[in-house]
């Protein structure tokens, strides 16, 4: 009896090995990677956090897509149906909304960690550029997702953004036309936002993420050692299963937090979009407060061109940093600039959150 | 799960601290795995229910006819906005809601249309001789054998007018003036009061 069971197992294992010629050892080597000890501190493991949140966004997004109808006639009502009538619809929509907020926050925190530890420096410059693309993708996902609800604020937010893109020198009108699917916001615009939000950006993000992770694997995680660390401690630990467990724990904590927020502060329905009436107080989502404040400080063209320069400087930062170090001889120069930039960005965000206009 | 923690495996088996530690490890592993399965499993069940819940078509109160146009024992065929055929019958004297019945005209057996026989006070399905009483309950034929009945729609009488809570066409209909179920009902009501042509056919 036992022998026949062993024989059956062996035959099944042989059948599998013939068709999938990868051994367990090979698979473990392939997926495993020595992880520097500092990643045991969770704030250094923040790169995995947006990835996990992205999975939640994909899962809840697919669920919401079963009911969402991207047309001005039906968009608001379909979201209202999800929120009020579909079973657990309020939960999945709220999870999606809070997941987006957390994902953007996690990407920003991850980028700040990389910045302040100088992890973008040679030879990892290109991965910083990929990371910047991932940040832009995440912000665009936030913007297009918010526009899909077709509330007053999301509609007028999209209008403002479309007119903003028109102010971009040279390519402005083409950009606006591409974004709206015509010279103005029309009945085909929402479908366009939907495809960008649910297909174009996620696929781009997945491809970029694959390159991002491939670069991390090729270069290895930047090593950091702390003063309080004993020199005799091993410098690395295994990705599988040790680091995976860390990520699993972070994932669970995130899920609990998101569920709590979704329950206590669920996503609600604002008034339906009215193209004939701009609301008295208009605000974008929190992650665009900085841009919104920036637009109020300068003329449109100045604001757009300066914002363009800032984003370009962020993309090219590894090389700008190297140049600054060469010129000043001070390796800490990026830290000072980073602290000033963080104070400015946080200050403008808080200021925009506090004032009405 | 990887059990190759050298600091533990090198100790002799059966020693007190190791046994305690292994038991604790086992407990933590089971608790962790159980928690994961329970947590994500619940999420999966919720997702399933979310996807499954879109079964019922939305319904709104629709004007059918004035009650004096429908004599006791008579029935009319009414087409709901989504195309569903309803039989609306006045089953007894009076002007209250329970004097009227709105039943789906689709036989639950195999989908043929039933018709009202006033002389026999019953609905009859010509396809397989299914017979239903005036409340829509099957009393003879294959539907009775299966214990089936005609789907019933709520009716109400309001100032001499008869309304039925009928399935509506699509979300497009809802967009006319409705933001919530209450306003939808009111919108339907006012459209009816404004004398919008009724979709009933006698």
XYZ file of C-alpha atoms in Angstrom:
559
model
C 0.000 0.000 0.000
C 2.720 2.449 1.080
C 4.929 1.346 -1.818
C 2.199 1.976 -4.370
C 1.621 5.431 -2.873
C 5.354 6.210 -3.166
C 5.376 4.945 -6.737
C 2.420 7.124 -7.613
C 4.116 10.175 -6.054
C 7.363 9.463 -7.905
C 5.553 9.090 -11.205
C 3.758 12.424 -10.634
C 7.064 14.119 -9.677
C 8.738 12.701 -12.787
C 5.827 13.838 -14.969
C 6.095 17.338 -13.537
C 9.912 17.506 -13.737
C 9.808 16.524 -17.403
C 7.376 19.296 -18.264
C 8.689 21.980 -15.908
C 12.436 21.331 -15.909
C 13.269 23.552 -12.929
C 14.330 21.972 -9.671
C 13.364 23.314 -6.267
C 16.994 24.178 -5.574
C 17.285 26.121 -8.840
C 14.037 27.936 -8.100
C 15.238 28.857 -4.649
C 18.528 30.161 -6.053
C 16.646 32.120 -8.686
C 14.277 33.799 -6.269
C 16.675 34.094 -3.402
C 18.917 37.019 -2.851
C 21.112 38.013 0.067
C 19.314 40.864 1.774
C 21.424 43.352 3.770
C 20.648 43.347 7.474
C 19.339 46.898 7.580
C 16.230 45.783 5.702
C 15.069 44.215 8.943
C 14.156 47.764 9.911
C 10.804 48.265 8.202
C 11.413 51.778 6.955
C 14.150 50.385 4.746
C 11.729 47.828 3.359
C 9.385 50.536 2.054
C 9.996 49.524 -1.566
C 7.908 46.403 -1.102
C 5.081 48.405 0.467
C 3.912 50.213 -2.701
C 4.254 46.913 -4.573
C 1.924 45.213 -2.095
C -0.453 48.190 -2.222
C -0.387 47.992 -6.012
C -1.572 44.381 -5.747
C -4.460 45.540 -3.540
C -5.260 48.249 -6.093
C -5.277 45.714 -8.936
C -7.510 43.347 -6.961
C -10.035 45.991 -5.838
C -9.801 47.784 -9.200
C -10.756 44.626 -11.110
C -13.705 44.157 -8.754
C -14.884 47.758 -9.231
C -14.502 47.444 -13.001
C -17.266 44.825 -12.991
C -19.775 47.568 -12.181
C -18.203 50.839 -13.313
C -19.530 52.359 -16.566
C -17.264 55.025 -18.069
C -19.708 57.449 -19.641
C -20.976 60.812 -18.352
C -24.519 59.402 -18.362
C -23.724 56.400 -16.219
C -20.397 56.905 -14.423
C -21.704 58.655 -11.319
C -24.698 56.337 -11.009
C -22.566 53.227 -11.377
C -20.225 54.459 -8.624
C -23.294 55.268 -6.511
C -24.560 51.748 -7.167
C -21.240 50.280 -6.032
C -21.246 52.474 -2.929
C -24.874 52.043 -1.877
C -26.279 48.853 -3.333
C -23.677 46.260 -4.333
C -22.826 43.994 -1.431
C -19.526 45.141 0.169
C -19.260 47.683 -2.647
C -18.627 50.481 -0.149
C -15.800 48.424 1.342
C -14.009 47.661 -1.916
C -14.381 51.236 -3.169
C -13.071 52.621 0.135
C -10.232 50.099 0.110
C -9.335 51.255 -3.422
C -9.423 54.900 -2.387
C -7.369 54.463 0.791
C -5.039 52.069 -1.034
C -4.315 54.831 -3.558
C -3.544 57.321 -0.805
C -1.262 54.839 0.950
C 0.444 53.818 -2.298
C 1.328 57.394 -3.179
C 2.509 58.052 0.377
C 4.590 54.843 0.344
C 6.180 55.672 -3.022
C 7.106 59.156 -1.739
C 8.515 57.728 1.522
C 10.466 55.075 -0.406
C 11.867 57.746 -2.697
C 12.812 59.910 0.285
C 14.630 56.979 1.886
C 16.538 56.313 -1.346
C 17.339 60.016 -1.635
C 18.545 60.611 1.903
C 20.675 57.465 1.993
C 22.238 58.361 -1.367
C 21.178 54.994 -2.794
C 20.665 56.569 -6.229
C 24.373 57.238 -6.687
C 26.630 55.453 -9.165
C 26.014 52.778 -10.424
C 22.298 52.966 -9.591
C 21.422 56.189 -11.460
C 19.202 54.500 -14.026
C 17.131 52.810 -11.362
C 16.460 56.234 -9.845
C 15.146 57.342 -13.263
C 12.925 54.250 -13.426
C 11.757 55.089 -9.901
C 10.860 58.612 -11.014
C 8.798 57.129 -13.877
C 7.070 54.894 -11.317
C 6.295 57.953 -9.175
C 4.767 59.775 -12.150
C 2.767 56.664 -13.096
C 1.428 56.427 -9.548
C 0.446 60.109 -9.492
C -1.252 59.800 -12.886
C -3.103 56.709 -11.653
C -4.320 58.773 -8.699
C -5.440 61.614 -10.937
C -7.244 59.494 -13.548
C -8.865 57.331 -10.873
C -10.197 60.357 -9.041
C -11.615 61.723 -12.318
C -13.599 58.558 -12.973
C -16.056 59.149 -10.113
C -17.529 62.084 -12.085
C -18.272 64.169 -9.022
C -18.165 67.949 -9.148
C -14.642 68.113 -7.749
C -13.267 65.286 -9.862
C -14.842 66.725 -13.026
C -13.461 70.207 -12.431
C -10.128 68.748 -11.355
C -9.923 67.011 -14.727
C -10.864 70.249 -16.483
C -8.118 72.149 -14.692
C -5.587 69.409 -15.465
C -6.554 69.367 -19.145
C -6.161 73.137 -19.393
C -2.878 72.847 -17.539
C -1.563 70.419 -20.103
C -2.576 72.932 -22.787
C -0.199 75.469 -21.234
C 2.795 73.200 -21.838
C 4.941 74.975 -24.440
C 4.861 73.551 -27.986
C 3.008 70.259 -27.340
C 0.231 71.745 -25.152
C -2.770 71.653 -27.468
C -1.884 68.174 -28.756
C -1.543 66.931 -25.171
C -4.925 68.340 -24.186
C -6.584 66.902 -27.277
C -5.046 63.503 -26.567
C -6.090 63.583 -22.920
C -9.699 64.633 -23.540
C -10.273 62.890 -26.850
C -11.246 66.211 -28.449
C -10.803 69.930 -27.944
C -13.124 69.920 -24.912
C -14.268 67.512 -22.184
C -16.857 65.420 -24.029
C -18.847 62.201 -23.763
C -15.806 60.133 -24.799
C -13.419 61.643 -22.247
C -14.306 59.364 -19.329
C -13.752 56.242 -21.451
C -10.308 57.639 -22.253
C -9.491 58.245 -18.580
C -10.760 54.764 -17.796
C -8.528 53.028 -20.342
C -5.536 55.095 -19.199
C -6.344 54.323 -15.546
C -7.204 50.637 -15.842
C -5.001 49.459 -18.718
C -2.283 51.806 -19.980
C -0.855 52.972 -16.641
C -1.027 49.626 -14.772
C 0.684 47.792 -17.645
C 3.341 50.520 -17.864
C 3.762 50.352 -14.106
C 4.189 46.561 -14.135
C 6.825 46.777 -16.892
C 8.696 49.553 -15.081
C 8.450 47.635 -11.814
C 9.960 44.560 -13.472
C 12.907 46.645 -14.699
C 13.156 48.344 -11.278
C 13.354 45.004 -9.459
C 15.710 43.577 -12.090
C 18.076 46.502 -11.449
C 17.827 45.932 -7.689
C 18.727 42.266 -8.237
C 21.586 43.084 -10.623
C 23.180 45.710 -8.404
C 22.083 44.250 -5.072
C 20.484 46.343 -2.351
C 22.680 49.247 -1.228
C 24.462 48.241 1.968
C 24.146 50.372 5.036
C 25.616 49.733 8.449
C 24.620 51.389 11.666
C 26.708 52.488 14.596
C 24.749 50.387 17.079
C 25.235 47.242 15.006
C 27.716 44.643 16.270
C 30.460 44.027 13.728
C 30.266 40.267 14.329
C 26.654 40.060 13.140
C 26.120 38.418 9.766
C 25.720 41.146 7.143
C 23.070 39.402 5.103
C 20.023 37.249 5.574
C 17.928 35.258 3.118
C 15.213 36.745 0.972
C 13.262 33.522 1.170
C 11.703 32.934 3.595
C 13.015 35.574 6.053
C 12.443 38.745 4.076
C 9.265 37.407 2.535
C 7.882 36.988 6.062
C 8.773 40.595 6.856
C 6.881 41.694 3.729
C 3.980 39.424 4.661
C 3.767 41.056 8.095
C 3.904 44.543 6.570
C 1.158 43.459 4.162
C -1.051 42.262 7.011
C -0.578 45.458 9.007
C -1.391 47.489 5.883
C -4.512 45.438 5.228
C -5.710 45.955 8.806
C -5.024 49.698 8.582
C -6.763 50.011 5.206
C -9.782 48.026 6.387
C -10.058 50.162 9.512
C -9.848 53.393 7.534
C -12.277 52.084 4.898
C -14.760 51.302 7.662
C -14.316 54.448 9.756
C -13.861 56.887 6.864
C -15.524 55.220 3.866
C -15.466 56.786 0.404
C -18.607 58.887 -0.019
C -20.420 60.416 -2.984
C -20.061 64.153 -3.566
C -22.507 66.028 -5.791
C -22.640 64.829 -9.404
C -20.545 66.686 -11.983
C -22.238 69.779 -13.350
C -20.377 71.184 -16.353
C -22.309 74.455 -15.993
C -21.295 75.287 -12.448
C -17.848 75.361 -10.857
C -17.976 74.711 -7.083
C -17.023 77.588 -4.766
C -14.175 75.673 -3.154
C -12.235 73.472 -5.525
C -9.341 71.278 -4.450
C -7.509 68.349 -6.012
C -6.552 65.238 -4.052
C -3.920 65.885 -1.355
C -0.999 64.678 -3.463
C -1.567 67.506 -5.956
C -1.869 70.249 -3.317
C 1.729 71.303 -4.014
C 1.091 71.715 -7.743
C -2.190 73.501 -7.013
C -0.464 75.970 -4.651
C 2.379 76.423 -7.156
C -0.166 77.421 -9.799
C -1.574 80.105 -7.524
C 1.881 81.572 -6.873
C 2.927 82.201 -10.469
C 1.478 82.914 -13.898
C 0.383 79.772 -15.741
C 3.322 79.581 -18.140
C 5.878 80.362 -15.417
C 4.345 77.736 -13.131
C 4.300 75.070 -15.835
C 7.805 75.755 -17.111
C 9.271 75.928 -13.590
C 7.450 72.745 -12.552
C 8.829 71.095 -15.697
C 12.351 72.139 -14.714
C 11.877 70.790 -11.180
C 10.660 67.427 -12.471
C 13.529 67.303 -14.978
C 15.981 68.091 -12.164
C 14.479 65.245 -10.124
C 14.961 62.864 -13.045
C 18.563 63.969 -13.533
C 19.349 64.252 -9.822
C 22.012 61.486 -9.659
C 24.125 63.364 -12.208
C 23.362 66.818 -10.772
C 24.369 65.471 -7.349
C 27.638 64.079 -8.722
C 28.367 67.450 -10.316
C 27.584 69.308 -7.073
C 29.860 66.985 -5.093
C 32.647 67.579 -7.608
C 32.185 71.326 -7.434
C 31.787 71.684 -3.660
C 33.632 68.620 -2.405
C 30.796 68.087 0.084
C 28.999 64.714 -0.090
C 26.281 65.976 2.229
C 25.111 68.691 -0.156
C 22.185 66.558 -1.392
C 20.993 66.114 2.215
C 20.778 69.893 2.736
C 18.945 70.368 -0.549
C 16.657 67.460 0.305
C 15.767 68.873 3.717
C 14.927 72.271 2.211
C 12.845 70.643 -0.569
C 10.981 68.441 1.931
C 10.184 71.435 4.149
C 8.963 73.414 1.119
C 6.827 70.585 -0.277
C 5.336 69.689 3.105
C 4.772 73.352 3.933
C 2.957 74.051 0.673
C 0.833 70.899 1.068
C -0.183 71.832 4.623
C -0.816 75.463 3.648
C -3.039 74.397 0.731
C -4.904 72.008 3.024
C -5.609 74.730 5.571
C -6.776 77.600 3.348
C -9.976 77.685 1.333
C -8.640 79.533 -1.696
C 8.717 26.545 5.582
C 12.419 26.339 6.210
C 13.415 24.404 9.301
C 17.151 24.623 8.831
C 17.881 26.904 11.754
C 21.260 25.415 12.748
C 21.275 26.827 16.285
C 18.165 24.780 17.057
C 18.723 21.587 15.119
C 22.109 20.980 16.727
C 20.529 20.577 20.155
C 19.598 17.065 21.264
C 16.021 16.119 20.620
C 13.748 15.895 23.614
C 15.631 18.488 25.632
C 13.268 20.777 27.517
C 14.023 24.212 26.028
C 14.080 22.870 22.459
C 10.728 21.130 22.822
C 9.199 24.251 24.292
C 10.654 26.391 21.552
C 9.544 24.000 18.783
C 6.037 23.926 20.208
C 6.008 27.695 20.355
C 7.296 27.921 16.788
C 4.691 25.446 15.597
C 1.963 27.372 17.368
C 3.123 30.666 15.839
C 3.330 29.134 12.375
C -0.136 27.655 12.604
C -1.504 30.915 14.033
C 0.152 32.950 11.295
C -0.923 30.654 8.480
C -4.425 30.351 9.961
C -4.676 34.121 10.291
C -3.580 34.599 6.707
C -6.012 32.031 5.367
C -8.857 33.421 7.495
C -8.120 37.068 6.618
C -7.584 36.719 2.905
C -10.259 34.024 2.735
C -12.791 36.454 4.184
C -11.699 39.017 1.619
C -12.218 36.414 -1.102
C -15.723 35.601 0.151
C -16.573 39.305 0.262
C -15.278 39.716 -3.291
C -17.435 36.796 -4.408
C -20.537 38.289 -2.842
C -19.731 41.690 -4.332
C -19.544 40.152 -7.799
C -22.630 38.013 -7.351
C -24.945 40.656 -5.937
C -25.941 42.352 -9.164
C -28.836 39.969 -9.762
C -31.925 42.081 -9.346
C -32.947 44.624 -11.977
C -33.755 48.045 -10.523
C -37.472 48.766 -10.116
C -39.538 51.947 -10.078
C -43.156 52.790 -9.526
C -44.827 53.006 -12.926
C -48.263 54.367 -13.710
C -50.496 51.662 -15.202
C -54.029 52.969 -15.553
C -56.824 54.679 -13.668
C -58.664 52.154 -11.539
C -62.095 52.901 -13.042
C -60.735 51.744 -16.432
C -60.280 48.247 -15.016
C -63.467 46.329 -14.150
C -63.553 43.621 -11.495
C -62.422 40.334 -13.076
C -60.611 42.066 -15.927
C -56.885 41.980 -16.614
C -54.610 43.995 -18.824
C -51.235 43.177 -20.306
C -48.701 45.789 -19.237
C -45.240 46.171 -20.688
C -42.670 47.343 -18.161
C -39.947 49.780 -19.294
C -37.461 46.921 -19.569
C -39.839 45.003 -21.843
C -41.099 42.521 -19.233
C -44.769 41.574 -19.714
C -46.974 41.889 -16.624
C -50.582 40.898 -16.128
C -52.444 43.364 -13.998
C -55.815 42.165 -12.784
C -58.557 43.671 -10.627
C -59.520 40.718 -8.535
C -62.227 42.141 -6.280
C -64.409 45.178 -5.663
C -62.770 48.053 -3.852
C -60.065 50.673 -4.264
C -57.349 49.345 -1.996
C -54.004 47.856 -3.052
C -55.056 44.276 -2.318
C -57.893 44.464 -4.850
C -55.275 44.406 -7.597
C -52.550 41.955 -8.528
C -49.603 42.412 -10.862
C -48.083 39.158 -11.970
C -45.405 38.297 -14.428
C -47.043 36.787 -17.517
C -44.078 34.496 -18.022
C -44.865 30.926 -17.023
C -42.138 29.702 -14.628
C -42.236 26.286 -16.330
C -40.666 27.033 -19.712
C -41.247 30.727 -20.325
C -44.492 30.824 -22.400
C -46.973 33.658 -21.797
C -49.989 32.885 -19.608
C -53.360 34.630 -20.009
C -56.142 35.475 -17.545
C -59.460 33.616 -17.894
C -62.033 35.787 -16.108
C -64.794 33.168 -16.332
C -62.595 30.622 -14.481
C -60.728 33.174 -12.368
C -57.411 31.631 -13.283
C -54.321 32.106 -15.404
C -53.785 29.545 -18.110
C -50.590 28.619 -19.924
C -51.394 27.156 -23.348
C -48.008 25.479 -23.804
C -48.257 22.705 -21.227
C -51.632 23.388 -19.585
C -50.212 25.086 -16.549
C -52.947 26.638 -14.412
C -52.477 29.349 -11.784
C -55.004 30.792 -9.347
C -55.701 34.507 -9.198
C -52.868 34.971 -6.696
C -50.407 33.456 -9.182
C -49.982 30.101 -7.375
C -49.783 27.083 -9.697
C -52.702 24.723 -9.076
C -52.410 22.324 -11.989
C -49.987 21.090 -14.632
C -46.167 20.939 -14.544
C -45.748 24.252 -12.640
C -47.987 22.913 -9.830
C -45.974 19.704 -9.726
C -42.858 21.798 -9.240
C -44.570 24.040 -6.669
C -44.004 27.159 -8.785
C -45.876 30.460 -8.974
C -46.006 33.526 -11.164
C -43.626 36.289 -10.052
C -45.603 38.956 -8.192
C -44.917 42.700 -8.441
C -46.070 45.169 -5.752
C -48.977 47.461 -6.696
C -50.431 50.559 -5.085
C -53.454 52.780 -5.600
C -52.946 56.503 -5.280
C -55.907 58.877 -5.790
C -57.662 56.628 -8.257
C -54.545 55.682 -10.171
C -52.881 52.295 -10.210
C -49.073 51.969 -9.994
C -46.829 48.954 -10.216
C -43.249 48.592 -8.979
C -41.917 47.382 -12.302
C -38.388 46.680 -13.550
C -36.940 49.621 -15.454
C -34.936 49.530 -18.619
C -31.394 50.432 -17.670
C -29.255 52.955 -15.831
C -30.004 55.398 -18.661
C -33.586 55.598 -17.404
C -32.330 56.368 -13.916
C -30.318 59.281 -15.193
C -33.338 61.327 -16.204
C -33.729 63.008 -12.832
C -32.782 60.523 -10.188
C -29.984 60.542 -7.694
C -31.531 58.214 -5.163
C -34.225 55.630 -4.937
C -36.633 58.146 -3.308
C -36.263 60.739 -6.032
C -36.576 58.020 -8.632
C -39.906 57.046 -7.171
C -41.012 60.668 -7.102
C -39.832 61.263 -10.650
C -41.843 58.284 -11.830
C -44.828 59.525 -9.884
C -44.708 63.048 -11.290
C -44.192 61.843 -14.807
C -47.275 59.720 -14.367
C -49.255 62.634 -12.932
C -48.177 64.870 -15.788
C -50.095 62.556 -18.061
C -47.215 60.788 -19.759
C -48.654 58.190 -22.148
C -48.991 54.877 -20.408
C -47.334 51.837 -21.855
C -50.184 49.482 -21.065
C -52.128 47.745 -23.690
C -55.495 46.126 -22.970
